[in-house]
Short mmCIF file of C-alpha atoms in Angstrom, two decimals:
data_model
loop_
_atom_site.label_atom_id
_atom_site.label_comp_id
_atom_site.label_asym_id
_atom_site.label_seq_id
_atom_site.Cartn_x
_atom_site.Cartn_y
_atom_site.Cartn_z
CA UNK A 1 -217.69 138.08 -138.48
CA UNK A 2 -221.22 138.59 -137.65
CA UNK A 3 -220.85 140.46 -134.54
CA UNK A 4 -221.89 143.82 -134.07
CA UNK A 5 -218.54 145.39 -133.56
CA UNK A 6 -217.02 145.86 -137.24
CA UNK A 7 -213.47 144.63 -137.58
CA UNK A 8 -211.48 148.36 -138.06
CA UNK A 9 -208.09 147.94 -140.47
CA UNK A 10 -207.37 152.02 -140.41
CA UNK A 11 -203.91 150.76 -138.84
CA UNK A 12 -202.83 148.92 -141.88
CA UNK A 13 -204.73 150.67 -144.53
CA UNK A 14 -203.37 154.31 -143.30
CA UNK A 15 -199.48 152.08 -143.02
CA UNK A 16 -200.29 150.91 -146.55
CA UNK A 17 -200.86 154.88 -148.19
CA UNK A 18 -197.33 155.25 -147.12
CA UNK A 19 -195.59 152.05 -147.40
CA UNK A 20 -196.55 151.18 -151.09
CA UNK A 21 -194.74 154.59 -152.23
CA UNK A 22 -191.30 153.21 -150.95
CA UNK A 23 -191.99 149.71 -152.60
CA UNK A 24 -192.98 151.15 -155.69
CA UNK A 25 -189.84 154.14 -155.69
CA UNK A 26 -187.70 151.19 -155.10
CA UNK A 27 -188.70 149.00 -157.21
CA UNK A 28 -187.86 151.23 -159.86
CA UNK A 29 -184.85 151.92 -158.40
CA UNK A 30 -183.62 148.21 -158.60
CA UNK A 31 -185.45 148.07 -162.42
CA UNK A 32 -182.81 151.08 -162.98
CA UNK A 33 -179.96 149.40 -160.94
CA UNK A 34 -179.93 146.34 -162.97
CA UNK A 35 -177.09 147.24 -165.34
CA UNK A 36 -174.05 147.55 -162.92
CA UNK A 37 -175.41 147.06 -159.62
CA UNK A 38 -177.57 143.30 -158.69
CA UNK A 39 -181.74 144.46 -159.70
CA UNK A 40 -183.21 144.34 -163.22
CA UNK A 41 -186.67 143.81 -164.62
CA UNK A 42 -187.58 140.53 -162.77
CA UNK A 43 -186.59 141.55 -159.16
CA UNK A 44 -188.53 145.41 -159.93
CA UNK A 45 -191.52 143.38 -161.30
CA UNK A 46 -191.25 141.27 -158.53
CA UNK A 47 -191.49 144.06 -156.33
CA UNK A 48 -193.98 146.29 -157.52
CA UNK A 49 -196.53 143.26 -158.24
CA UNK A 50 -195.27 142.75 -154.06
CA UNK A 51 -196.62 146.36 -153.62
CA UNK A 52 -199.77 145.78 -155.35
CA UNK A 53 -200.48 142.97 -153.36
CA UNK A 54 -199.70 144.80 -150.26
CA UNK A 55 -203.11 146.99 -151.38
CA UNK A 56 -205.08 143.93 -151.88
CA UNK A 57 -204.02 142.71 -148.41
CA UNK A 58 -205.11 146.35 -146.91
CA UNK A 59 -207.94 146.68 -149.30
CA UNK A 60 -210.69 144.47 -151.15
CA UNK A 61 -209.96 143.29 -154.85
CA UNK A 62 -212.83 145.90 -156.20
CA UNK A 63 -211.13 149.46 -154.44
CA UNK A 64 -207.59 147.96 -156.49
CA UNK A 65 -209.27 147.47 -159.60
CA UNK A 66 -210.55 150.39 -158.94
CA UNK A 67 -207.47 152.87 -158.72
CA UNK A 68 -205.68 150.55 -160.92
CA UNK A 69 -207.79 149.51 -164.23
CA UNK A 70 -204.96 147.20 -165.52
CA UNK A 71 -206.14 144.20 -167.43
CA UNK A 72 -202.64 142.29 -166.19
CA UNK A 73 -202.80 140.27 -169.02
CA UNK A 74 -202.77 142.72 -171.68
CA UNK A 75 -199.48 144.30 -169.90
CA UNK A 76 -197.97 140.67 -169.97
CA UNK A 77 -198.75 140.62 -173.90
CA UNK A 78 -197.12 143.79 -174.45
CA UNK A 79 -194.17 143.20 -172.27
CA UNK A 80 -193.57 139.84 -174.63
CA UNK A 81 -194.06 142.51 -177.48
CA UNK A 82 -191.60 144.88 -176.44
CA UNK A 83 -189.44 142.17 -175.83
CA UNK A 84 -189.64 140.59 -179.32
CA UNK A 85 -189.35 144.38 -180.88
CA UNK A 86 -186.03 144.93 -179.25
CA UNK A 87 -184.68 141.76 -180.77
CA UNK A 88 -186.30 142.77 -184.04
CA UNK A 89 -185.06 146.28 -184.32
CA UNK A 90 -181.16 145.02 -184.34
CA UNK A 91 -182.23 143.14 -188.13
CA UNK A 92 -182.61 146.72 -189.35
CA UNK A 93 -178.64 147.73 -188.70
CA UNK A 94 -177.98 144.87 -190.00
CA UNK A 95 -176.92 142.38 -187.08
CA UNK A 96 -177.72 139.76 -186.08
CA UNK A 97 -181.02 139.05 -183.35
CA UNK A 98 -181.15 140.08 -180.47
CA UNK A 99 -177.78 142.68 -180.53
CA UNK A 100 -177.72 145.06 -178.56
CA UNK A 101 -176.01 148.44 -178.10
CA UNK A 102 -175.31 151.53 -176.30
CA UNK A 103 -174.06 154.71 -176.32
CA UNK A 104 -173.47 158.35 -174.32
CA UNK A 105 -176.21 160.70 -174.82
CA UNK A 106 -176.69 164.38 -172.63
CA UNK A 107 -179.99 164.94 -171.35
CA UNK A 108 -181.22 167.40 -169.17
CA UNK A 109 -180.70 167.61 -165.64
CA UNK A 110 -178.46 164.16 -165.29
CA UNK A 111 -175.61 165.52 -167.47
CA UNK A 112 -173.67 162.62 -169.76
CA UNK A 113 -175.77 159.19 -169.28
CA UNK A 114 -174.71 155.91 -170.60
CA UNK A 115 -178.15 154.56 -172.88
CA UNK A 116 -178.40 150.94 -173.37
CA UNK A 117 -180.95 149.51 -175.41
CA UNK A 118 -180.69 145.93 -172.89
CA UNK A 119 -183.13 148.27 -170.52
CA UNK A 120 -185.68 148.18 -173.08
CA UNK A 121 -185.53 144.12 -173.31
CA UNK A 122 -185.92 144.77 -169.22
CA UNK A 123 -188.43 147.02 -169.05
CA UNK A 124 -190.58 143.85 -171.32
CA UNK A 125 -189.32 141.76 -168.49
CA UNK A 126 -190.86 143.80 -166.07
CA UNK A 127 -194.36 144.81 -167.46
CA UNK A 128 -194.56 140.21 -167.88
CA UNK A 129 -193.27 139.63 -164.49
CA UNK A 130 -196.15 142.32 -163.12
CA UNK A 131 -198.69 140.92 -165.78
CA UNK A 132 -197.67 137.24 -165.11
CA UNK A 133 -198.18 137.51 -161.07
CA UNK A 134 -201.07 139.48 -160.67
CA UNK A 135 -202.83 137.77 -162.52
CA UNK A 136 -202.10 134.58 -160.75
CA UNK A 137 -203.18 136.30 -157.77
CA UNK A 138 -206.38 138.08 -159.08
CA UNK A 139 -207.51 134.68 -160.36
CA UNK A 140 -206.65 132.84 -157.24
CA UNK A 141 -208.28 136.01 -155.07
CA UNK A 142 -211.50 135.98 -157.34
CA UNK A 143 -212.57 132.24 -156.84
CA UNK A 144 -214.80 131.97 -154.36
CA UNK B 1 -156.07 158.43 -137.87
CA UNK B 2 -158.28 159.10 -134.84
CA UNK B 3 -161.31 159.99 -137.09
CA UNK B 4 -160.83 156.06 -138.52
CA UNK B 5 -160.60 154.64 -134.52
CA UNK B 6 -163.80 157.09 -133.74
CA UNK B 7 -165.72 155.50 -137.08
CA UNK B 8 -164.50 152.19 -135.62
CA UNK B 9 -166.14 153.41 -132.25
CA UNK B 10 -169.47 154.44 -133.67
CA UNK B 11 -169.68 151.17 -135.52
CA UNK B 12 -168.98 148.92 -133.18
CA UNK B 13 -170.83 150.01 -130.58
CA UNK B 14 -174.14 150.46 -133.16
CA UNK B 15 -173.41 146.67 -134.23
CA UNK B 16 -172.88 145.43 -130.49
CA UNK B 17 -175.90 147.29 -129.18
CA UNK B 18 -178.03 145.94 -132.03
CA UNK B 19 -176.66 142.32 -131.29
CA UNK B 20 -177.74 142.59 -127.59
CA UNK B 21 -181.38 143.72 -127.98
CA UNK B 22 -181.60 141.05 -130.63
CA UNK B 23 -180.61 137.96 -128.00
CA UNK B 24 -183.01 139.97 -125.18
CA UNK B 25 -185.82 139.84 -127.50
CA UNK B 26 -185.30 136.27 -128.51
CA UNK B 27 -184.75 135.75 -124.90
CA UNK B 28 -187.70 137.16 -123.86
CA UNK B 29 -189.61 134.92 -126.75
CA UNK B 30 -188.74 131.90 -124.78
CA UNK B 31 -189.50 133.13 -120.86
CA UNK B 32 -192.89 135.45 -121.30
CA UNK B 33 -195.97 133.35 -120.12
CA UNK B 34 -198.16 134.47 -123.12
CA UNK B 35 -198.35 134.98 -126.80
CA UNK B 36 -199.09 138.92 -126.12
CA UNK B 37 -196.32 139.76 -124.05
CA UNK B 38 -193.85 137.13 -126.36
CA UNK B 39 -195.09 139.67 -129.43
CA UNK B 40 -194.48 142.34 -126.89
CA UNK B 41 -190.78 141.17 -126.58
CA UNK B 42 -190.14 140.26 -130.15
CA UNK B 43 -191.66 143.27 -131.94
CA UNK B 44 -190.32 145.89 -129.88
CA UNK B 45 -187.01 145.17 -129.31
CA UNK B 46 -185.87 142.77 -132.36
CA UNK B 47 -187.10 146.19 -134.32
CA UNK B 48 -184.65 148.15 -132.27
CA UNK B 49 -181.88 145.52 -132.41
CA UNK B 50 -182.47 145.58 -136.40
CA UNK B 51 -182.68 149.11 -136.77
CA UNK B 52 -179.27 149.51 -134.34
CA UNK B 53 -177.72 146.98 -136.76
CA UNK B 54 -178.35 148.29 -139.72
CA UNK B 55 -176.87 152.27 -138.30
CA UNK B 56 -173.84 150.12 -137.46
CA UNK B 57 -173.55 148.89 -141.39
CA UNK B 58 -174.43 152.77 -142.29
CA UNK B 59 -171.57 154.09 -140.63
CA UNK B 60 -169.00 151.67 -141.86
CA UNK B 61 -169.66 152.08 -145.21
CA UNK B 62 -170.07 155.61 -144.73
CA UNK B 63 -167.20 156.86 -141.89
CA UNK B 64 -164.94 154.06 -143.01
CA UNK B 65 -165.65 153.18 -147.07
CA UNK B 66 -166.48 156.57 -148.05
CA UNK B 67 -169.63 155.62 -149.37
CA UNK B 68 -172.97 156.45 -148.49
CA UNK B 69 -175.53 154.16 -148.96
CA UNK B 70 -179.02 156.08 -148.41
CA UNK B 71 -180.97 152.38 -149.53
CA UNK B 72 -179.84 151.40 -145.75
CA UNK B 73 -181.59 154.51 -144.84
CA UNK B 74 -184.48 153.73 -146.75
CA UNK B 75 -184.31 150.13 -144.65
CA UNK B 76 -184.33 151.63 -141.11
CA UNK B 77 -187.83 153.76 -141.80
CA UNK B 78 -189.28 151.09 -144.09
CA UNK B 79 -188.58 148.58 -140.42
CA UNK B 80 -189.22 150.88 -137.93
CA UNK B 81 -192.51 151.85 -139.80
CA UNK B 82 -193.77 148.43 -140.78
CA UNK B 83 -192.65 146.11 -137.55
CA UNK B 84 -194.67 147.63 -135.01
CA UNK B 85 -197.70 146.84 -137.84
CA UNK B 86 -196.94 143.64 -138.41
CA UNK B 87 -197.06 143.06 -134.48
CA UNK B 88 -200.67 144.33 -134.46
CA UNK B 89 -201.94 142.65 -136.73
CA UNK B 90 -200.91 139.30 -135.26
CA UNK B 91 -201.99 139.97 -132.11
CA UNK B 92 -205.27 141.02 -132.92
CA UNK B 93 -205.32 137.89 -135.21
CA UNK B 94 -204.45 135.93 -131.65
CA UNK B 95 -207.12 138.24 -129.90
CA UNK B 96 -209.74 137.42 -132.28
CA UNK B 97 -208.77 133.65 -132.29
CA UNK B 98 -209.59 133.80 -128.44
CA UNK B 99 -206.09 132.81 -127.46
CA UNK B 100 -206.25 133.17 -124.08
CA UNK B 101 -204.31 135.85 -122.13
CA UNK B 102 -201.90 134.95 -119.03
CA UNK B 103 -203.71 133.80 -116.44
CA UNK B 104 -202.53 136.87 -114.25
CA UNK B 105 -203.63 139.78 -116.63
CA UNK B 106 -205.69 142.31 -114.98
CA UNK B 107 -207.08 144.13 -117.90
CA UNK B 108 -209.37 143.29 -120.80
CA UNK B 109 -210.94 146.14 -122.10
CA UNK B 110 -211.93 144.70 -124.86
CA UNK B 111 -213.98 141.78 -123.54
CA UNK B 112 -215.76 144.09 -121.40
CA UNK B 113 -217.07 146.68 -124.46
CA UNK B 114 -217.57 142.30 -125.92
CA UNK B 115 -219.79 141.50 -123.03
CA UNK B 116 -221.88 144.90 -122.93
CA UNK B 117 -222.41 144.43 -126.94
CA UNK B 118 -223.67 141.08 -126.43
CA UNK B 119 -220.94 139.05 -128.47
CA UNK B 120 -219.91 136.21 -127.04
CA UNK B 121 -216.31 134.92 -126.71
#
């Protein structure tokens, strides 16, 4: 656009402030969900990388990078780590890879919760699935 | 007993009314003259028709199945905040595109603040 009057996105940027809350709140809801109820690491990542994207639709790539200095790839590396670990950790009870467990713990403020270790195989899950799309995107977005 | 056949009620009629807006927006997709007063039909009341919808689904599961479901909640503001956006934007897409308006509009402010700027088109 080379005209003088400046294309004006306040309608979709001031939308996006409040919008991307939700996405992100439930994503993590459905990253939570995902032991008894359909959700679980790929669908959150899915979603929150869906939120992110949202910002580089109502912003440019530098004003993302910006209020989010993630190298993506690095949090895909250490989602595969995480991963790995959890299937690591069962050698050391003496099982075989990959076992996993749970069991009833009382924290604060949620009374009696059922702990499973499975959410910390999904929570590696999630951080690739975030890692793994944006930086398709970024790379796709950054090519001129 | 009769709080089940009011539930029943208040569904029904939230389902129905949803269904209706739903078939006058798509109707009014295929009779406007123009793309703005198609996005005119479909974004205003297809958001309505969804929104009725999903009350109607709210109010089974919560009158009728005892269960209250506050993601459908989340639904209804996440649509009736991000349709009337979405309709904006691709109309002012359209606009900018110079798809041309029905031949009997009256009104273009925008051209006119155009034409006293000097851009063309």
């Amino acid at each position: 656009m080379n005209s003088k009057i400046k294309t004006n996105d306040v309608i979709l940027q001031t939308i996006t402030k409040v919008v991307f809350f939700i996405i992100v709140i439930f994503s993590i809801y459905l990253f939570f969900a995902g032991h008894y109820t359909p959700g679980g690491g790929f669908v959150g990542g899915l979603m929150t990388s869906s939120a992110i994207v949202l910002l580089l639709l109502a912003y440019d790539v530098k004003t993302v990078v910006g209020i989010l200095p993630v190298n993506y790839i690095h949090m895909a590396a250490a989602g595969l780590l995480i991963a790995v670990l959890t299937g690591v950790g069962s050698f050391f009870f003496g099982v075989p890879f990959l076992s996993h467990t749970f069991g009833h713990v009382h924290l604060p403020l949620l009374g009696d919760t059922e702990l499973a270790t499975a959410v910390l195989f999904d929570l590696g899950v999630y951080l690739v699935v975030i890692g793994v799309t944006l930086t398709i995107i970024q790379t796709i977005g950054e090519t001129e | 007993m009769t709080a089940i056949v009011i539930a029943k009620f208040i569904t029904g009629y939230f389902v129905l009314q949803g269904a209706l807006l739903s078939l006058v927006a798509a109707y009014g997709v295929v009779r406007l003259p123009d793309a703005y007063t198609r996005n005119h039909a479909a974004s205003k009341s297809a958001t309505l028709g969804v929104i009725s919808i999903l009350l109607g689904v709210f109010f089974y599961f919560w009158l009728i199945e005892g269960h209250m479901n506050a993601r459908i909640i989340l639904g209804i503001i996440f649509v009736f905040m991000t349709a009337p956006v979405a309709g904006h934007l691709i109309m002012r897409a359209a606009y900018n595109t110079k798809v041309p308006l029905w031949e009997k509009s009256v009104q273009d402010d925008l051209e006119a603040d155009r034409k006293k700027e000097g851009v063309k088109g």
